[in-house]
Coordinates of N, CA and C and ligand atoms in Angstrom, one line a residue:
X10 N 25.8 7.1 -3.5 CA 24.6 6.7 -4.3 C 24.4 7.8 -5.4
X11 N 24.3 7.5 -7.0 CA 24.4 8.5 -7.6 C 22.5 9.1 -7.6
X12 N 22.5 10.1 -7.7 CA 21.4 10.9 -8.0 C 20.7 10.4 -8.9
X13 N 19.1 10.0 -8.4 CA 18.1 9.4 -9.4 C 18.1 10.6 -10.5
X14 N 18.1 10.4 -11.7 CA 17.7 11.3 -13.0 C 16.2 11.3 -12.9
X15 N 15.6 12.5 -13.1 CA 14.3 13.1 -13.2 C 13.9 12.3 -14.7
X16 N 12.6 11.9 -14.6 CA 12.5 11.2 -15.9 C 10.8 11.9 -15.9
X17 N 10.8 12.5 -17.3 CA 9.8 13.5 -17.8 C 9.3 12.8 -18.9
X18 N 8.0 12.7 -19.4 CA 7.4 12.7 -20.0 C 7.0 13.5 -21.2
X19 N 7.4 13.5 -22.5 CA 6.5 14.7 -23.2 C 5.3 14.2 -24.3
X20 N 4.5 14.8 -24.0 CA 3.4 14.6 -24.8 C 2.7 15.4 -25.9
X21 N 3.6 15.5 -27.4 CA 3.2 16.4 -28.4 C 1.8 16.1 -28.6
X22 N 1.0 16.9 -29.4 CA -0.1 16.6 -30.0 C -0.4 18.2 -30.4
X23 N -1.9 17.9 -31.5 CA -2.1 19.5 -32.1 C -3.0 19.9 -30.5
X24 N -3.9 19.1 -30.0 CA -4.5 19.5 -29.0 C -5.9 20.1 -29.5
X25 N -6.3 19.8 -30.5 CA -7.4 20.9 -31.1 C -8.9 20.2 -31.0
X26 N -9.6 19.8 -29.6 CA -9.2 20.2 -28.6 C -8.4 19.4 -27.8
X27 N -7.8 19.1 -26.8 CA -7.0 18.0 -25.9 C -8.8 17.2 -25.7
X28 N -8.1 15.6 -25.5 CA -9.4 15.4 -25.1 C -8.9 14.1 -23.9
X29 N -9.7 13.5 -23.2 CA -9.8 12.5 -22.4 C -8.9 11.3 -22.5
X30 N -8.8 10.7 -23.9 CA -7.8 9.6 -24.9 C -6.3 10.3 -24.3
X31 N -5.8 11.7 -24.6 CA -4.6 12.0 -24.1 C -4.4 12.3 -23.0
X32 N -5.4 12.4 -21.7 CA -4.8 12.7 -20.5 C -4.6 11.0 -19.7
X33 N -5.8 10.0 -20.6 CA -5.2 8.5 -20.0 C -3.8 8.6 -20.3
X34 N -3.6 8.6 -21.8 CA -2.4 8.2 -22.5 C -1.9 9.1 -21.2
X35 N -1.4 10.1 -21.8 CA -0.2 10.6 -20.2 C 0.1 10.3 -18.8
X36 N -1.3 9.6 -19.0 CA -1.4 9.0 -16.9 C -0.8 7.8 -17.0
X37 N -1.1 7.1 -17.8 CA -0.9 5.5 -17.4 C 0.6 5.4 -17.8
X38 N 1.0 6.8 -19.3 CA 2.5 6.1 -19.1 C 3.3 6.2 -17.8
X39 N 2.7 8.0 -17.3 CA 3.4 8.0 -15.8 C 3.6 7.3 -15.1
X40 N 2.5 6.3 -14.9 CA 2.2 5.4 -13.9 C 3.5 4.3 -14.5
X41 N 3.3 3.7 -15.8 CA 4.2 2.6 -15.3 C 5.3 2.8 -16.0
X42 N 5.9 4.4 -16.3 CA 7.5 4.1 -16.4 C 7.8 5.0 -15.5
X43 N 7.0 5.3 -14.1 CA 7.3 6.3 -12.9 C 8.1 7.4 -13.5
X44 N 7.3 8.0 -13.8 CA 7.2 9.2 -14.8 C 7.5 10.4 -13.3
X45 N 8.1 11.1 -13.3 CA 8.0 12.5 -12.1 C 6.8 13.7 -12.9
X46 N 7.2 13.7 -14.3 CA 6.2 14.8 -14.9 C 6.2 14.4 -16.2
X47 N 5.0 15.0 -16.8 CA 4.4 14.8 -18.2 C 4.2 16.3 -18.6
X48 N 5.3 16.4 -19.7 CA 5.1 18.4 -20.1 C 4.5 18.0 -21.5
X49 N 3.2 18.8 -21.3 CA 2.2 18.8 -22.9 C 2.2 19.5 -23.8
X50 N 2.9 19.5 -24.7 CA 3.3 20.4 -25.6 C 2.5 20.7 -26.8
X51 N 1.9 21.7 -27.4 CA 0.7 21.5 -28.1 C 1.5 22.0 -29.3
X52 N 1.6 21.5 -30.3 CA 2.4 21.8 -31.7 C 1.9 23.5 -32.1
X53 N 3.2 23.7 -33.0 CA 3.1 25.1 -33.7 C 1.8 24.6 -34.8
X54 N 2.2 25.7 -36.0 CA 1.1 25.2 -37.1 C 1.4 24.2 -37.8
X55 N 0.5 23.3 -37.6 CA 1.6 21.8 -38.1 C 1.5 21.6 -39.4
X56 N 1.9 21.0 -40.2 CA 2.4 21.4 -41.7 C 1.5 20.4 -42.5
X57 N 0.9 19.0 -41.7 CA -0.2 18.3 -42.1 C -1.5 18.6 -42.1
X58 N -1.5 19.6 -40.9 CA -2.8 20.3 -40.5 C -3.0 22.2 -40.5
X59 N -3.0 22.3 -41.7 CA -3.0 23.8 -42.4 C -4.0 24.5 -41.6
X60 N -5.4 23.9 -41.2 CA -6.6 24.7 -40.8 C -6.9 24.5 -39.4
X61 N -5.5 24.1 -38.5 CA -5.8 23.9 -37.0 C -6.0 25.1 -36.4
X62 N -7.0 25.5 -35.3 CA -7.2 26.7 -34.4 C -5.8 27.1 -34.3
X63 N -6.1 28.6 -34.0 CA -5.3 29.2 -33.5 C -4.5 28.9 -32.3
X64 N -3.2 28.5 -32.8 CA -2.2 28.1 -31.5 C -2.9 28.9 -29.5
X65 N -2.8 29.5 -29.3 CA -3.2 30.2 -28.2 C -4.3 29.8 -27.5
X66 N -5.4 29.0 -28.4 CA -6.5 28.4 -27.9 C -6.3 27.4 -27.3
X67 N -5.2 26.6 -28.6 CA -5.2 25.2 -27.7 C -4.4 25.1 -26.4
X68 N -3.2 26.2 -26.7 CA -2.8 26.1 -25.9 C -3.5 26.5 -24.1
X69 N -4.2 27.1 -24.5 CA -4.9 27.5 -22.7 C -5.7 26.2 -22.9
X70 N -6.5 25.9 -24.0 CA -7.6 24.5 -23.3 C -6.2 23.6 -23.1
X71 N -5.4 23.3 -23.4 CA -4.3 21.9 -22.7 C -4.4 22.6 -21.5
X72 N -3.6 24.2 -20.8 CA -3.3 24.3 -19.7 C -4.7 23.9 -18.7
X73 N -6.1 24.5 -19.0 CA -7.3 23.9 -18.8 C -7.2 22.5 -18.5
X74 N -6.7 21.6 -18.9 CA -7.4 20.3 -18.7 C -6.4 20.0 -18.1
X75 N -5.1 20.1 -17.7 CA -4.0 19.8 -17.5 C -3.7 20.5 -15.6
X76 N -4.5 21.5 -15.5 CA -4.2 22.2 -14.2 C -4.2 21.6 -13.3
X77 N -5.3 20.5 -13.0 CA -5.5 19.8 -11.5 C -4.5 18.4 -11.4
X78 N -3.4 18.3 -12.2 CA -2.7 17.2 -12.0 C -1.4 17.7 -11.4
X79 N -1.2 17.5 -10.1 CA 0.4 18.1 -9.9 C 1.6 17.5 -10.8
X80 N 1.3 16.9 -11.8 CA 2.5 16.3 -12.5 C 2.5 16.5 -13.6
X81 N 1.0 17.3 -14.0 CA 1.3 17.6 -15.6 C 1.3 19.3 -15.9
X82 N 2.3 19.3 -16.7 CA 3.0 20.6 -17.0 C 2.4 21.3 -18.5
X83 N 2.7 22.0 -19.1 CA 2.2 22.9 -20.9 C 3.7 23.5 -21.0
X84 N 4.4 23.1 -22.0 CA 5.6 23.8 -22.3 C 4.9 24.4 -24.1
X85 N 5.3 25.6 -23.9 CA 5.2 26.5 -25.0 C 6.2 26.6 -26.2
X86 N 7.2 25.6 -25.9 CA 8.4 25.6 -27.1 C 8.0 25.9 -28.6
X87 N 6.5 24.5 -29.0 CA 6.4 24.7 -30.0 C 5.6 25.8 -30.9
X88 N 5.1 26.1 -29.8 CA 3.9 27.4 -30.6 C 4.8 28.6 -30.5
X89 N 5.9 28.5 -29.7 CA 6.7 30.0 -29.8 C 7.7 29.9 -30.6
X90 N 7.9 28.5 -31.5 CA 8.8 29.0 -32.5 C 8.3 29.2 -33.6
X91 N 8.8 29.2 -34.7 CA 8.3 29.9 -36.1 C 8.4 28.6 -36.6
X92 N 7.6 28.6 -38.3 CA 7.2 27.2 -38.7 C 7.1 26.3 -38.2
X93 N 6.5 25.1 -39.1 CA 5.8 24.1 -38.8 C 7.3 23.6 -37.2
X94 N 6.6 22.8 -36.8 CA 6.5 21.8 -35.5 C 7.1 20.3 -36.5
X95 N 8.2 20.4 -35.7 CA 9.3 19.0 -35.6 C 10.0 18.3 -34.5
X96 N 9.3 17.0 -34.5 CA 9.3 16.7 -32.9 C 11.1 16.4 -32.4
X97 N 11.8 16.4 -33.7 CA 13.3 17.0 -33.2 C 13.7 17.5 -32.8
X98 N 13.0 19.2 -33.0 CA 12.5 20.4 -32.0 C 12.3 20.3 -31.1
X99 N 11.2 19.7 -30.8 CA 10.7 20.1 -29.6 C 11.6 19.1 -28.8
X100 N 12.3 17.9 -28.9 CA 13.2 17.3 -27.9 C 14.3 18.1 -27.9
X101 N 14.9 18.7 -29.0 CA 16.4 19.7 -28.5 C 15.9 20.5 -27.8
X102 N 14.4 21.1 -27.8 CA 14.9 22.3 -27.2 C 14.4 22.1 -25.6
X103 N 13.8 20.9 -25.3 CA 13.4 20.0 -24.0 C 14.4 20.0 -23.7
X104 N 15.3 19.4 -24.2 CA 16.5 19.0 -23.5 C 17.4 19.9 -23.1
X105 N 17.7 21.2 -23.9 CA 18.2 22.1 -23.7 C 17.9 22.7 -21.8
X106 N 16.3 22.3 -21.8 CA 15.8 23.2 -20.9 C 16.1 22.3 -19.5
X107 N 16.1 21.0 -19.9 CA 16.3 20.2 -18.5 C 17.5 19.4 -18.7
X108 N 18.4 19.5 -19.1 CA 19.8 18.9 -20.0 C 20.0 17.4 -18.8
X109 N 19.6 17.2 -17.6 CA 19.9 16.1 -16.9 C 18.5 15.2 -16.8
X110 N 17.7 15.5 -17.0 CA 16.6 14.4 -17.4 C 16.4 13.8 -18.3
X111 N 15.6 12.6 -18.2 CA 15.6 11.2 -19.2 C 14.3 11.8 -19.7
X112 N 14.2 11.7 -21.0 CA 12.9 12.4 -21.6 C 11.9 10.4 -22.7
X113 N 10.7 10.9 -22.3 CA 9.7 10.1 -22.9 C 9.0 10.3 -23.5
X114 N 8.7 10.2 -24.9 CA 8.5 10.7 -25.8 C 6.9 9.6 -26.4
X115 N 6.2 10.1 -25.6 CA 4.6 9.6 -25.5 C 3.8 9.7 -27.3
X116 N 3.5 8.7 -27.5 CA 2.7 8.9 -28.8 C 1.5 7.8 -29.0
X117 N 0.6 7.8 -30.0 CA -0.3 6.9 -29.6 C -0.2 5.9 -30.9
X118 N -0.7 4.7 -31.0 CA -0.6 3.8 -32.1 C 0.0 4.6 -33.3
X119 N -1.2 5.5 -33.8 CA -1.3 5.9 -34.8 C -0.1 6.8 -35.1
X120 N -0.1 7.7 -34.1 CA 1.5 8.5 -34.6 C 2.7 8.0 -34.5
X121 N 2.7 7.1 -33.6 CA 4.1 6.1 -33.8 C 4.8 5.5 -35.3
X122 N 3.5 5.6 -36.1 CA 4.1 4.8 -37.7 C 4.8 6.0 -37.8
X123 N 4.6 7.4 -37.9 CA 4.8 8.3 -38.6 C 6.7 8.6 -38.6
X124 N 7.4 7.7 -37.2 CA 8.3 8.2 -36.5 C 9.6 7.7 -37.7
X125 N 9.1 6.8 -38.7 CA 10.1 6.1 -39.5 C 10.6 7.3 -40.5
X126 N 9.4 8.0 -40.8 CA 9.4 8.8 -41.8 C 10.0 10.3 -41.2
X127 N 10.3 10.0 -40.3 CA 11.1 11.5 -39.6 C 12.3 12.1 -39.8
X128 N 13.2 13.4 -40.1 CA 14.1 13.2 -40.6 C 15.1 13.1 -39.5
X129 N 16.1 12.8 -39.2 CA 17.2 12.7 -38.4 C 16.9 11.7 -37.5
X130 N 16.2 10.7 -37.3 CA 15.6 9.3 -36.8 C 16.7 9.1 -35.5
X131 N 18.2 9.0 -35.7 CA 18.7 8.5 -35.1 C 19.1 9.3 -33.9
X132 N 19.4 10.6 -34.7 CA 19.2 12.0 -33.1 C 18.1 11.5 -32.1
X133 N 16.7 11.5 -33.0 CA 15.2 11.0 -31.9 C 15.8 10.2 -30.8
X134 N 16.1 8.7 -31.5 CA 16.4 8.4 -30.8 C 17.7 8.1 -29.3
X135 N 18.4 9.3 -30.0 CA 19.4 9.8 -28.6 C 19.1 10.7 -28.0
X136 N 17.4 11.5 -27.9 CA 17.2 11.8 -27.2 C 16.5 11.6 -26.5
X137 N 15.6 10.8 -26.7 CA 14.6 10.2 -25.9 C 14.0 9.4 -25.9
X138 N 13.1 8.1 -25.2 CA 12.9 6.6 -25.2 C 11.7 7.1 -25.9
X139 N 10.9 6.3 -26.9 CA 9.5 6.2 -27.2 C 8.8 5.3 -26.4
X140 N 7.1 6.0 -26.1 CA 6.7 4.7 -25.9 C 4.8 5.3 -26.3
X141 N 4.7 4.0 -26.8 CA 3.7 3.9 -28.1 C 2.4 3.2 -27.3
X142 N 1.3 4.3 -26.8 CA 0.1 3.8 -26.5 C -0.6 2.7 -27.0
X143 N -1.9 2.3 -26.9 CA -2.8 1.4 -27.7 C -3.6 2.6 -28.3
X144 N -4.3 2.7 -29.1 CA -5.6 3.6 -29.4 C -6.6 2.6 -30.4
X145 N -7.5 3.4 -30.1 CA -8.4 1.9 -30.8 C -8.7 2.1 -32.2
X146 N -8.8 1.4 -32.9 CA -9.1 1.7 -34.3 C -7.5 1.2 -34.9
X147 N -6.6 1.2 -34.4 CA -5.0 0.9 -35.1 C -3.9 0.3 -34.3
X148 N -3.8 -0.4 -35.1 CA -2.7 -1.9 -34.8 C -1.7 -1.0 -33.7
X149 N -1.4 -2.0 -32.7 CA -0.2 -1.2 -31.9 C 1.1 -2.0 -32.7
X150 N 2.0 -1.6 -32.8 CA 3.1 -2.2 -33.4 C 4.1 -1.6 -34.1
X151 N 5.7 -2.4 -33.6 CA 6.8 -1.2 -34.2 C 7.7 -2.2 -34.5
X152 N 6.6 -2.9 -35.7 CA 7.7 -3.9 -36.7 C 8.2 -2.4 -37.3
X153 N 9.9 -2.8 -37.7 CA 10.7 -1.8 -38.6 C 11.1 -1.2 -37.3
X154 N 11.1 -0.7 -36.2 CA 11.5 0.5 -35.4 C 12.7 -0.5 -34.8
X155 N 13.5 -0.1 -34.2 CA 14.7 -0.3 -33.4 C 13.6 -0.5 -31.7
X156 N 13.6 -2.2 -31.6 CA 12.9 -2.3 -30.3 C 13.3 -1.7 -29.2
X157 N 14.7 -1.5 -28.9 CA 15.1 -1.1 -27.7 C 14.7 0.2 -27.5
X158 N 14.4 1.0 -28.4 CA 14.3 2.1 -28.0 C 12.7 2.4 -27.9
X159 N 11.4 1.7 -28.6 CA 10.5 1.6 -28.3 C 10.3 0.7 -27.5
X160 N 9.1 1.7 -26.7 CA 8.3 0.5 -25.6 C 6.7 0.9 -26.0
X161 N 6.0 -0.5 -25.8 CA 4.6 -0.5 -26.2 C 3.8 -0.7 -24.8
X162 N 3.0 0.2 -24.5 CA 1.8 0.3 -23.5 C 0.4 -0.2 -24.0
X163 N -0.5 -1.1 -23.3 CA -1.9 -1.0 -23.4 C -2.4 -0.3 -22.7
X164 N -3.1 1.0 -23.2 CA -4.0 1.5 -21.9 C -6.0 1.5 -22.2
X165 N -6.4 2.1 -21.1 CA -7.6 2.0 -20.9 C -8.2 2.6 -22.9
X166 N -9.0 2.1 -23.4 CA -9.5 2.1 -24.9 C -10.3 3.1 -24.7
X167 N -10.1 4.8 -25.2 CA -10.8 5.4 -25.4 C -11.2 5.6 -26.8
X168 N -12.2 5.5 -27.2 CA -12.3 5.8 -28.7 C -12.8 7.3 -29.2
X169 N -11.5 8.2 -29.1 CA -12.1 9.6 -28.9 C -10.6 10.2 -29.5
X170 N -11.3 11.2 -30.9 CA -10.5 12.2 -31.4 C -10.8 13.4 -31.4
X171 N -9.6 14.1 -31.7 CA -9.9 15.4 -31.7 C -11.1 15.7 -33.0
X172 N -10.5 14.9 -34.0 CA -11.5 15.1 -35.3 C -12.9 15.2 -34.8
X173 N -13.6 14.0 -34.4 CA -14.6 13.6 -33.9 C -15.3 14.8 -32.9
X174 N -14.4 14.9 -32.1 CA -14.8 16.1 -30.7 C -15.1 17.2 -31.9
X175 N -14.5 18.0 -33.2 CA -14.9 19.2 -33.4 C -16.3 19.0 -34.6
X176 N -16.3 17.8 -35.1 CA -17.0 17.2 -35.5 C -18.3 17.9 -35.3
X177 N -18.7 17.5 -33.7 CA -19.7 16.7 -33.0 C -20.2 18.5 -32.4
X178 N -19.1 19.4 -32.0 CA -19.5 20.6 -32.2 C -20.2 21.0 -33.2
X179 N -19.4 21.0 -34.3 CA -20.3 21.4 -35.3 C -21.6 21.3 -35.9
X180 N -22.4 20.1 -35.6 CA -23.5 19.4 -35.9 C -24.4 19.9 -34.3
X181 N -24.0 20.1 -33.3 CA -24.5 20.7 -32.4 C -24.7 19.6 -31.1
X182 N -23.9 18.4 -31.6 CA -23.8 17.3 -30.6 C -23.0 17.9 -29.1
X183 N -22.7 17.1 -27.7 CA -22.4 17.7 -27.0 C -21.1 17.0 -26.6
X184 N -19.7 17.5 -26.2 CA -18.6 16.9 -26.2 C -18.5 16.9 -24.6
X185 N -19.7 17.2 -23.7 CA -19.5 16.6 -22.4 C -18.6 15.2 -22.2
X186 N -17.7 14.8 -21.1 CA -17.7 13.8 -20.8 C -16.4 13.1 -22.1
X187 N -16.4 13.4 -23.2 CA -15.5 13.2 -24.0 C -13.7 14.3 -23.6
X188 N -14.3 15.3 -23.5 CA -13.5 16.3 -23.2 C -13.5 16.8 -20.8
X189 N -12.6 17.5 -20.7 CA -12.7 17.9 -19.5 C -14.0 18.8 -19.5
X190 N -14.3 19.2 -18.0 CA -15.6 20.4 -18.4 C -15.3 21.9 -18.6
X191 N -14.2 22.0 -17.9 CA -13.5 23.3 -18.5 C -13.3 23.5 -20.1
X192 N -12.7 22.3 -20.8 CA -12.4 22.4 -22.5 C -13.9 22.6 -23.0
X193 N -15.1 22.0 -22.1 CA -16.2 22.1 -23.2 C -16.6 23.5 -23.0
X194 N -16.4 24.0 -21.8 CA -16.6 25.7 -21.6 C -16.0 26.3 -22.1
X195 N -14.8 26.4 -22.4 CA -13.7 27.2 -23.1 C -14.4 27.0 -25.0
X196 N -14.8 25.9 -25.2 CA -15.2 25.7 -26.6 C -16.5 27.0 -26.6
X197 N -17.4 26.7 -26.0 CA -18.5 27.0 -26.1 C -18.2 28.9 -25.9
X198 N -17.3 28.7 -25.0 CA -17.1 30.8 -24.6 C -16.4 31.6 -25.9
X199 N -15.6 30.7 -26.8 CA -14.9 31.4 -27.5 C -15.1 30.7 -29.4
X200 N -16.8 30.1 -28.7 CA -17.3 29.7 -30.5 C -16.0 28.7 -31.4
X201 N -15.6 28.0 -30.8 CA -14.3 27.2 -31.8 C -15.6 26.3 -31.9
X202 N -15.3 25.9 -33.1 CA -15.2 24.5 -34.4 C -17.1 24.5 -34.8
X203 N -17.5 26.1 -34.4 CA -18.9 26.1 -35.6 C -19.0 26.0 -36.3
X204 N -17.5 26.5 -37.4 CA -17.8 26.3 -38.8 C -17.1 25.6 -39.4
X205 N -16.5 24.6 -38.5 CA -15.6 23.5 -38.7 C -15.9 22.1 -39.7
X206 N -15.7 21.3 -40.3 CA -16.3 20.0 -40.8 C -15.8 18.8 -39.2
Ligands
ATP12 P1 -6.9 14.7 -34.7 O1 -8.1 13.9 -34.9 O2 -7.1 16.2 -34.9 O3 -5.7 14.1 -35.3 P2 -6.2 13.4 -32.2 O4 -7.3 12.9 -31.4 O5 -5.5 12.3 -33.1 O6 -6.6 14.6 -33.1 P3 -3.7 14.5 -31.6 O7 -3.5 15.9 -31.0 O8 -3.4 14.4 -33.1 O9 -5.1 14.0 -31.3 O10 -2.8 13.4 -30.9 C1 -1.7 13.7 -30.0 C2 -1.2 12.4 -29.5 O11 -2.2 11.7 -28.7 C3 -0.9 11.4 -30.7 O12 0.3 10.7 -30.3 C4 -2.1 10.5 -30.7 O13 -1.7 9.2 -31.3 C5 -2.4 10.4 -29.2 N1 -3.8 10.1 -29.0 C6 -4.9 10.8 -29.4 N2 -6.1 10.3 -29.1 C7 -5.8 9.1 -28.4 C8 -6.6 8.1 -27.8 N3 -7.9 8.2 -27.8 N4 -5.9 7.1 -27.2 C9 -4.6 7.0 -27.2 N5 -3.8 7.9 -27.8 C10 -4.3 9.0 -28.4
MG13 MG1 -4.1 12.8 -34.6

């Protein structure tokens, strides 16, 4: 009998802060493409988003919200390389790290358009299967994508962004309940997104 291949999950995002929308997203893909692990990888300085927190924050609030699941992991690939974050990157250097695992490459409606516009498209796709959440606010759908290689999930409709979460800091609203309760302590201990829009 040949040896089952470990099939991993990864879940890029800036994470600024991780919120509740990406820990479903992560769970439910586990759940139904029997995922062994989901590694969250929180992007370097990303090249769209010039004024994201300092990499190190997000990175402990992901490890924060991320700790009490035995199956979800924080890989550091992207924040420890230099320049912007390219999710070509971060699957070479996945794969480099687990070279016999089937890798899943977790994104939500909204960043799934972006994947046309990516450069080297056809590597992505030899390295790893997509599969494209629901999120509310935006069409699920991968007219133009190569079907086989994307798969589309519905999951539970969280209507919750990072934007929003620093938002809502800022005005003095409370991100209980939107976020884990560790992330909202970690916000609050180390003053992120007071002077944020
Ligand atoms: P921002 O508002 O700063 O862009 P965000 O909430 O979109 O933050 P990201 O870190 O940009 O969070 O997203 C990481 C990944 O998680 C993306 O693939 C995104 O589509 C997905 N995602 C984010 N929020 C949700 C949600 N509520 N439901 C489903 N997927 C989500
Ligand atoms: Mg986003």
């Amino acid at each position: 009998m040949p040896e089952r291949r470990l099939r991993i999950g990864v879940m890029g995002g800036t994470f600024d802060p991780i919120h509740h929308g990406h820990l479903v997203a992560a769970s439910e893909v586990a759940q139904s493409f029997d995922l062994d692990e989901v590694i969250f990888v929180p992007t370097g300085q990303p090249w769209q988003k010039p004024d994201v927190t300092v990499s190190e924050h997000r990175y402990l609030m992901t490890v924060i919200a991320t700790a009490s699941n035995p199956r979800f992991t924080v890989s550091r690939v992207d924040i420890d390389r230099t320049g912007p974050t390219y999710t070509i990157d971060t699957l070479r250097d996945l794969h480099a790290q687990r070279p016999d695992a089937e890798l899943f490459f977790i994104t939500g409606a909204d960043a799934i358009r972006q994947i046309l516009s990516w450069k080297d498209v056809q590597e992505l796709w030899d390295l790893a299967h997509f599969v494209a959440v629901s999120r509310p606010g935006h069409e699920l759908s991968v007219s133009g994508l190569p079907n086989q290689d994307v798969s589309l999930l519905e999951v539970p409709a969280l209507a919750i962004s990072s934007t929003d979460c620093r938002a809502r800091v800022n005005r003095g609203f409370p991100v209980w309940y939107l976020v884990p309760d560790g992330v909202v302590q970690y916000i609050s201990k180390h003053h992120l997104y007071r002077s944020v829009a």
